[in-house]
């Protein structure tokens, strides 16, 4: 997702100043975002999309966690903007600085410690949990559009208020999170504009101008995030968790290999196990798994320092698999229908056809327990899987055949546990590489 928005996979790099967040890992950011989304009921795709589009404008899509020094008065203040969507204090009576804690105090009260951020406002910029959580509080609790129903005792102000009521009838009085739903319901971009103005500051006298600060960045983020979420309001009911993928682990390396869509071929020559670009030119399912075990360091032909030549016929039982590896670093962990695999497991099935052998194997890239979907890395032949109709782009799969690919199936599908000749899931162990 970060690469989709920024064109490169980097976070907390700062813009003009060093970012102050102490934990700069993708893994921690993803964990905190998902936790915050659940806590503040940011559930539907459109709520997450619009939230992240605002982050794109406010903090450069996870580039900074504090307002950098600029021409704006707030940037020079004690309670400057901090957090993903810039929690900012109130302007003092002299209008010289944002040194009234305001939201900093209110957020502290919300989490049970009134003085926590009054005394140390920079916690919101340095502690990743508060950087993220404070933004959820603003989004779903604190920032809310006025109802514009009061009598302002001024004809011009009352006219401006009435204009807003009539222009944004489904947004007035709502939180930013609720305004996202109005945007989805109506399909009118004006509600995203309205949401942006409420977040950014919407004076009573303003009507349809000026645009929110950074409006082009907000719109750009919205467009790109809809693409990343594969957004369709008729089918996207939310619940899409953000995903963290190890960038330097063995599974990440194997996914990059299969996503190059190497041609499917059952080779028997030296290239089946050769560690080279030529060796990757053609591949079948067992070769893919043998290369995975080689990368883990538990399936090595020590004479040639290359993957072990194997087929699914070598995976019929735990004993047979171990014999082929020459070690006990593989366990049969489950073959019953109720078994739930985990990231890194190997699935396998096979049977005698009378005139030969038919079999298939692959690697579990991840398991979505909520949707009961298994994402696998495989090399598949011309016919595809036994449940090919399940492997769709909307599920995250690649539907092409006769090549390496990422595919997605129901855990109980005929492609997996309910296939003829099912052996089960094997789990590598005692490997020294990062999975």
Coordinates of C-alpha atoms in Angstrom, one line a residue:
X1 CA 0.0 0.0 0.0
X2 CA 2.8 2.4 0.9
X3 CA 4.4 1.7 -2.5
X4 CA 1.1 2.4 -4.3
X5 CA 0.9 5.8 -2.7
X6 CA 4.5 6.9 -2.5
X7 CA 6.1 5.0 -5.3
X8 CA 8.6 3.4 -2.9
X9 CA 8.5 1.3 0.3
X10 CA 9.6 3.8 2.9
X11 CA 8.0 5.2 6.1
X12 CA 8.9 7.8 8.7
X13 CA 11.7 9.2 6.5
X14 CA 10.8 12.8 7.4
X15 CA 10.3 15.6 4.9
X16 CA 12.4 18.6 6.0
X17 CA 13.2 17.3 9.5
X18 CA 13.9 13.9 11.1
X19 CA 10.8 12.0 12.0
X20 CA 10.5 11.5 15.8
X21 CA 8.7 8.2 15.9
X22 CA 10.9 5.7 17.9
X23 CA 9.5 2.5 16.3
X24 CA 9.8 2.9 12.6
X25 CA 9.0 -0.7 11.5
X26 CA 6.3 -1.6 9.0
X27 CA 5.2 -4.4 11.2
X28 CA 4.5 -2.2 14.2
X29 CA 2.7 0.4 12.1
X30 CA 0.5 -2.2 10.6
X31 CA -0.3 -3.7 14.0
X32 CA -1.2 -0.3 15.5
X33 CA -3.3 0.7 12.5
X34 CA -5.4 -2.5 12.6
X35 CA -5.8 -2.2 16.3
X36 CA -6.9 1.4 16.0
X37 CA -9.4 0.7 13.2
X38 CA -11.1 -2.0 15.3
X39 CA -11.1 0.2 18.5
X40 CA -12.7 3.2 16.7
X41 CA -15.1 1.3 14.4
X42 CA -13.3 2.3 11.3
X43 CA -14.6 -0.9 9.7
X44 CA -15.8 -0.3 6.1
X45 CA -13.4 0.0 3.2
X46 CA -14.5 3.6 2.5
X47 CA -13.9 4.6 6.1
X48 CA -10.3 3.3 5.9
X49 CA -9.8 4.7 2.4
X50 CA -10.8 8.2 3.4
X51 CA -8.9 8.1 6.6
X52 CA -5.7 7.1 4.8
X53 CA -6.3 9.7 2.1
X54 CA -6.4 12.3 4.8
X55 CA -3.1 10.9 6.2
X56 CA -1.6 11.3 2.8
X57 CA -2.1 15.1 3.0
X58 CA -1.6 15.6 6.7
X59 CA 1.6 13.7 7.3
X60 CA 2.9 12.6 3.8
X61 CA 1.5 9.0 4.2
X62 CA 3.6 8.0 7.2
X63 CA 6.5 10.3 6.5
X64 CA 6.3 12.5 9.6
X65 CA 4.7 12.3 13.0
X66 CA 4.9 16.0 14.0
X67 CA 4.3 19.3 12.2
X68 CA 7.5 20.5 10.8
X69 CA 8.6 24.1 11.1
X70 CA 6.9 26.3 8.5
X71 CA 5.2 29.6 8.0
X72 CA 2.2 28.4 10.0
X73 CA 1.9 29.6 13.6
X74 CA 1.0 26.2 14.8
X75 CA 4.3 24.8 13.8
X76 CA 6.1 27.0 16.3
X77 CA 3.7 26.2 19.1
X78 CA 3.9 23.9 22.1
X79 CA 0.8 22.0 21.0
X80 CA 1.7 21.8 17.4
X81 CA 0.2 19.2 15.1
X82 CA 1.2 15.7 16.0
X83 CA 0.0 12.2 15.1
X84 CA -1.2 10.8 11.8
X85 CA -3.8 13.6 11.2
X86 CA -2.1 16.3 13.2
X87 CA -3.7 16.6 16.6
X88 CA -3.3 20.4 17.4
X89 CA -3.9 22.5 20.5
X90 CA -6.1 25.6 20.6
X91 CA -5.0 29.1 19.8
X92 CA -4.5 31.3 22.9
X93 CA -6.5 34.4 23.5
X94 CA -3.8 36.7 22.2
X95 CA -3.8 34.6 19.0
X96 CA 0.0 34.3 19.1
X97 CA 0.5 30.6 19.7
X98 CA -1.3 27.2 19.9
X99 CA -0.3 26.9 23.6
X100 CA -3.8 25.9 24.9
X101 CA -3.8 22.1 25.2
X102 CA -7.4 21.7 24.1
X103 CA -7.6 18.4 22.2
X104 CA -4.3 17.2 23.9
X105 CA -6.1 17.4 27.3
X106 CA -9.3 15.9 25.9
X107 CA -7.5 12.9 24.4
X108 CA -5.7 12.4 27.8
X109 CA -9.1 12.4 29.6
X110 CA -10.4 9.9 27.0
X111 CA -7.6 7.4 27.7
X112 CA -7.8 8.0 31.5
X113 CA -4.9 10.4 32.2
X114 CA -5.8 14.1 31.8
X115 CA -2.2 15.4 32.2
X116 CA -0.4 12.8 30.1
X117 CA 0.0 15.0 27.0
X118 CA -0.3 18.4 28.7
X119 CA 3.0 17.7 30.4
X120 CA 4.6 15.7 27.5
X121 CA 2.8 16.6 24.2
X122 CA 5.7 15.1 22.2
X123 CA 4.6 11.6 23.3
X124 CA 2.1 11.7 20.4
X125 CA 5.0 12.2 18.0
X126 CA 7.5 9.7 19.5
X127 CA 5.3 6.9 20.8
X128 CA 3.9 5.0 17.8
X129 CA 0.8 3.8 19.7
X130 CA -0.2 7.4 20.5
X131 CA 0.7 8.6 17.1
X132 CA -1.8 6.2 15.6
X133 CA -4.4 6.0 18.4
X134 CA -4.8 9.7 18.7
X135 CA -5.8 9.9 15.1
X136 CA -8.5 7.3 15.6
X137 CA -9.8 9.3 18.5
X138 CA -9.9 12.5 16.3
X139 CA -11.5 10.6 13.5
X140 CA -14.3 8.9 15.3
X141 CA -14.8 10.8 18.6
X142 CA -13.4 14.4 18.6
X143 CA -13.8 15.9 15.1
X144 CA -17.4 16.4 14.3
X145 CA -19.3 18.7 11.9
X146 CA -21.6 21.3 13.5
X147 CA -25.3 20.8 13.0
X148 CA -25.6 24.4 11.9
X149 CA -29.0 24.7 13.5
X150 CA -28.4 27.4 16.1
X151 CA -29.5 31.0 15.6
X152 CA -26.3 32.9 15.1
X153 CA -28.1 36.3 15.6
X154 CA -26.7 37.4 12.3
X155 CA -28.5 37.1 9.0
X156 CA -25.3 36.5 7.0
X157 CA -24.1 33.8 9.4
X158 CA -27.5 32.1 9.5
X159 CA -27.6 32.1 5.7
X160 CA -24.1 30.4 5.6
X161 CA -25.3 27.8 8.2
X162 CA -28.4 27.1 6.1
X163 CA -26.3 26.7 3.0
X164 CA -24.3 24.0 4.7
X165 CA -27.4 22.2 6.0
X166 CA -28.8 22.1 2.5
X167 CA -25.6 21.3 0.8
X168 CA -24.4 18.5 3.1
X169 CA -27.6 17.1 4.7
X170 CA -26.1 13.7 5.3
X171 CA -22.9 15.1 6.8
X172 CA -23.9 17.8 9.3
X173 CA -23.5 16.8 12.9
X174 CA -21.5 13.7 12.0
X175 CA -18.0 12.6 12.9
X176 CA -15.4 12.2 10.2
X177 CA -15.9 8.4 10.3
X178 CA -19.7 8.9 9.8
X179 CA -19.2 11.4 6.9
X180 CA -17.2 8.7 5.1
X181 CA -20.4 6.6 5.0
X182 CA -22.4 9.6 3.6
X183 CA -19.8 9.8 0.9
X184 CA -20.3 6.1 0.1
X185 CA -24.1 6.3 0.2
X186 CA -24.4 9.2 -2.1
X187 CA -21.3 8.7 -4.3
X188 CA -20.9 12.5 -4.2
X189 CA -17.3 13.8 -3.9
X190 CA -18.6 16.8 -2.1
X191 CA -18.8 14.7 1.1
X192 CA -15.1 13.8 0.9
X193 CA -14.5 17.6 0.4
X194 CA -16.7 18.3 3.4
X195 CA -14.9 15.7 5.5
X196 CA -11.6 17.3 4.5
X197 CA -12.8 20.8 5.5
X198 CA -14.0 19.6 8.9
X199 CA -10.6 18.0 9.6
X200 CA -8.7 21.0 8.2
X201 CA -10.8 23.8 9.5
X202 CA -14.2 25.0 8.0
X203 CA -15.1 28.5 8.9
X204 CA -18.8 29.3 9.2
X205 CA -18.4 32.0 6.5
X206 CA -16.8 29.6 4.0
X207 CA -19.1 27.8 1.5
X208 CA -17.6 25.9 -1.4
X209 CA -14.3 27.7 -1.3
X210 CA -11.5 27.7 -0.5
X211 CA -10.6 24.1 -1.0
X212 CA -9.1 22.2 2.0
X213 CA -5.4 22.7 2.5
X214 CA -3.6 20.0 0.4
X215 CA -6.8 19.2 -1.5
X216 CA -4.8 17.7 -4.5
X217 CA -2.9 15.4 -2.1
X218 CA -6.2 14.2 -0.5
X219 CA -7.8 13.5 -3.9
X220 CA -4.7 11.7 -5.1
X221 CA -4.6 9.6 -2.0
X222 CA -8.3 8.8 -2.4
X223 CA -7.9 7.6 -6.0
X224 CA -4.8 5.4 -5.3
X225 CA -6.3 3.9 -2.2
X226 CA -9.5 3.0 -4.0
X227 CA -7.3 1.1 -6.4
X228 CA -5.3 -0.6 -3.7
X229 CA -8.5 -1.7 -1.8
X230 CA -10.1 -2.8 -5.1
X231 CA -13.0 -0.6 -3.9
X232 CA -16.5 -1.3 -5.1
X233 CA -19.2 -0.1 -2.7
X234 CA -21.6 -2.9 -3.9
X235 CA -19.2 -5.6 -2.7
X236 CA -16.7 -4.0 -0.4
X237 CA -18.2 -4.3 3.1
X238 CA -15.0 -3.6 4.8
X239 CA -13.1 -5.7 7.3
X240 CA -10.0 -5.6 5.1
X241 CA -7.1 -5.8 7.5
X242 CA -3.9 -4.2 6.4
X243 CA -1.2 -6.7 5.7
X244 CA 2.4 -6.8 6.7
X245 CA 4.7 -8.9 4.6
X246 CA 8.3 -9.6 5.6
X247 CA 10.4 -7.9 2.9
X248 CA 13.5 -9.9 3.6
X249 CA 12.3 -13.4 4.5
X250 CA 12.2 -16.6 2.6
X251 CA 8.5 -16.4 1.9
X252 CA 8.8 -12.9 0.5
X253 CA 11.6 -14.2 -1.8
X254 CA 9.4 -17.1 -3.0
X255 CA 6.4 -14.8 -3.6
X256 CA 8.6 -12.6 -5.8
X257 CA 9.6 -15.7 -7.7
X258 CA 6.1 -17.0 -8.3
X259 CA 4.8 -13.6 -9.2
X260 CA 7.2 -13.5 -12.1
X261 CA 4.9 -16.2 -13.6
X262 CA 7.7 -18.5 -14.8
X263 CA 6.4 -21.1 -17.3
X264 CA 5.2 -24.5 -16.0
X265 CA 7.3 -27.5 -17.1
X266 CA 8.2 -30.8 -15.5
X267 CA 12.0 -30.7 -16.1
X268 CA 14.2 -33.7 -15.4
X269 CA 17.5 -32.2 -16.5
X270 CA 20.1 -30.3 -14.4
X271 CA 18.1 -27.1 -14.5
X272 CA 15.5 -28.5 -12.2
X273 CA 17.8 -28.0 -9.2
X274 CA 20.4 -25.6 -10.5
X275 CA 20.6 -22.3 -8.6
X276 CA 20.6 -19.9 -11.5
X277 CA 18.3 -17.7 -13.6
X278 CA 18.3 -20.6 -16.1
X279 CA 17.1 -22.9 -13.4
X280 CA 14.1 -20.7 -12.7
X281 CA 13.1 -20.4 -16.4
X282 CA 10.8 -23.4 -16.1
X283 CA 9.3 -24.9 -13.0
X284 CA 6.7 -27.4 -11.7
X285 CA 5.1 -27.6 -8.3
X286 CA 7.7 -29.9 -6.6
X287 CA 10.6 -27.9 -7.9
X288 CA 9.1 -24.8 -6.4
X289 CA 8.8 -26.5 -3.0
X290 CA 12.3 -28.0 -3.2
X291 CA 13.7 -24.5 -3.9
X292 CA 11.7 -23.2 -0.9
X293 CA 13.2 -25.9 1.4
X294 CA 16.6 -25.1 0.0
X295 CA 16.2 -21.4 0.8
X296 CA 15.2 -22.4 4.4
X297 CA 18.4 -24.4 4.7
X298 CA 16.7 -27.7 5.4
X299 CA 16.6 -29.2 1.9
X300 CA 20.1 -29.0 0.5
X301 CA 21.9 -31.4 -1.7
X302 CA 25.2 -31.0 0.1
X303 CA 27.3 -32.5 -2.6
X304 CA 26.2 -29.9 -5.2
X305 CA 25.0 -27.2 -2.7
X306 CA 21.6 -27.0 -4.6
X307 CA 18.0 -28.0 -4.0
X308 CA 17.2 -31.7 -3.6
X309 CA 15.5 -33.3 -6.6
X310 CA 12.1 -34.4 -5.4
X311 CA 8.5 -35.0 -6.6
X312 CA 5.1 -35.3 -4.8
X313 CA 5.7 -39.0 -4.7
X314 CA 8.4 -38.3 -2.1
X315 CA 5.8 -36.5 0.1
X316 CA 3.3 -39.4 0.7
X317 CA 4.1 -39.7 4.4
X318 CA 6.2 -37.8 7.0
X319 CA 8.7 -40.6 6.9
X320 CA 9.1 -40.5 3.1
X321 CA 9.5 -36.8 3.2
X322 CA 12.1 -36.9 5.9
X323 CA 14.0 -39.6 4.1
X324 CA 14.1 -37.5 0.9
X325 CA 15.4 -34.5 2.9
X326 CA 17.9 -36.6 4.8
X327 CA 16.8 -35.1 8.1
X328 CA 13.8 -34.8 10.4
X329 CA 13.2 -31.1 9.8
X330 CA 9.7 -31.6 8.4
X331 CA 6.5 -32.6 10.4
X332 CA 3.1 -33.7 9.2
X333 CA 1.0 -31.3 11.2
X334 CA -2.5 -31.9 9.9
X335 CA -4.6 -33.7 7.3
X336 CA -8.1 -33.6 8.7
X337 CA -10.6 -31.1 7.2
X338 CA -10.8 -29.1 10.4
X339 CA -7.0 -28.3 10.4
X340 CA -6.1 -24.7 9.9
X341 CA -2.7 -24.2 8.2
X342 CA -0.2 -21.4 9.0
X343 CA 2.2 -19.3 7.1
X344 CA 5.1 -21.4 5.7
X345 CA 3.3 -24.8 5.7
X346 CA 3.5 -27.0 2.6
X347 CA 0.5 -28.8 1.3
X348 CA 0.6 -32.0 -0.8
X349 CA -1.6 -34.6 -2.5
X350 CA -1.0 -37.3 -5.0
X351 CA -2.2 -40.7 -6.2
X352 CA -1.4 -43.4 -8.7
X353 CA -3.4 -43.1 -12.0
X354 CA -2.6 -46.7 -13.0
X355 CA -0.4 -45.6 -15.8
X356 CA 1.5 -43.0 -13.8
X357 CA 1.3 -40.5 -11.0
X358 CA -0.7 -37.4 -10.4
X359 CA 0.2 -35.0 -7.6
X360 CA 0.5 -31.4 -6.5
X361 CA 2.2 -29.3 -3.8
X362 CA 2.7 -25.7 -2.9
X363 CA 3.5 -23.3 -0.1
X364 CA 1.0 -21.6 2.3
X365 CA 1.7 -17.9 2.1
X366 CA -0.9 -16.9 4.6
X367 CA -4.2 -18.0 6.1
X368 CA -7.2 -15.6 6.6
X369 CA -9.1 -17.3 9.4
X370 CA -12.0 -14.8 9.2
X371 CA -12.7 -15.6 5.6
X372 CA -11.3 -19.1 5.8
X373 CA -9.1 -18.5 2.8
X374 CA -5.7 -19.9 2.1
X375 CA -3.2 -18.0 -0.1
X376 CA -0.7 -20.4 -1.7
X377 CA 2.4 -20.1 -3.8
X378 CA 2.4 -22.7 -6.6
X379 CA 3.4 -23.8 -10.1
X380 CA 0.2 -25.0 -11.8
X381 CA -0.3 -26.9 -15.0
X382 CA -2.7 -26.3 -18.0
X383 CA -5.9 -27.6 -16.2
X384 CA -5.5 -25.4 -13.2
X385 CA -6.8 -26.5 -9.8
X386 CA -9.8 -28.6 -8.9
X387 CA -11.6 -25.5 -7.7
X388 CA -10.2 -22.9 -10.1
X389 CA -13.4 -20.8 -9.9
X390 CA -12.5 -19.8 -6.3
X391 CA -9.1 -18.3 -7.4
X392 CA -10.2 -14.8 -8.3
X393 CA -8.5 -11.4 -8.5
X394 CA -11.0 -10.1 -5.9
X395 CA -9.8 -12.7 -3.5
X396 CA -6.2 -11.7 -4.2
X397 CA -5.3 -14.6 -6.5
X398 CA -3.9 -14.8 -10.0
X399 CA -6.2 -16.9 -12.3
X400 CA -3.7 -17.8 -15.1
X401 CA -2.5 -21.4 -15.5
X402 CA 0.7 -23.1 -16.9
X403 CA 2.9 -20.9 -14.8
X404 CA 4.0 -20.0 -11.3
X405 CA 1.5 -17.9 -9.4
X406 CA -0.2 -16.8 -6.1
X407 CA -3.6 -18.4 -5.8
X408 CA -6.4 -18.2 -3.1
X409 CA -8.8 -21.0 -2.2
X410 CA -11.2 -21.9 0.5
X411 CA -9.5 -23.9 3.2
X412 CA -12.0 -26.8 2.6
X413 CA -11.9 -26.6 -1.2
X414 CA -11.1 -29.5 -3.6
X415 CA -7.9 -27.7 -4.4
X416 CA -6.7 -28.5 -0.9
X417 CA -7.9 -30.8 1.8
X418 CA -10.8 -32.3 -0.2
X419 CA -8.7 -33.3 -3.2
X420 CA -8.2 -37.0 -4.0
X421 CA -5.1 -38.4 -2.5
X422 CA -4.7 -35.7 0.1
X423 CA -1.5 -36.1 2.2
X424 CA -1.9 -33.1 4.4
X425 CA 0.1 -30.1 5.6
X426 CA 3.8 -30.4 6.3
X427 CA 5.6 -27.8 8.5
X428 CA 9.3 -27.1 8.1
X429 CA 11.3 -26.8 11.4
X430 CA 14.8 -26.1 12.7
X431 CA 15.5 -23.7 9.8
X432 CA 17.9 -20.9 10.4
X433 CA 16.6 -18.4 7.9
X434 CA 14.0 -15.8 8.5
X435 CA 10.6 -17.2 7.3

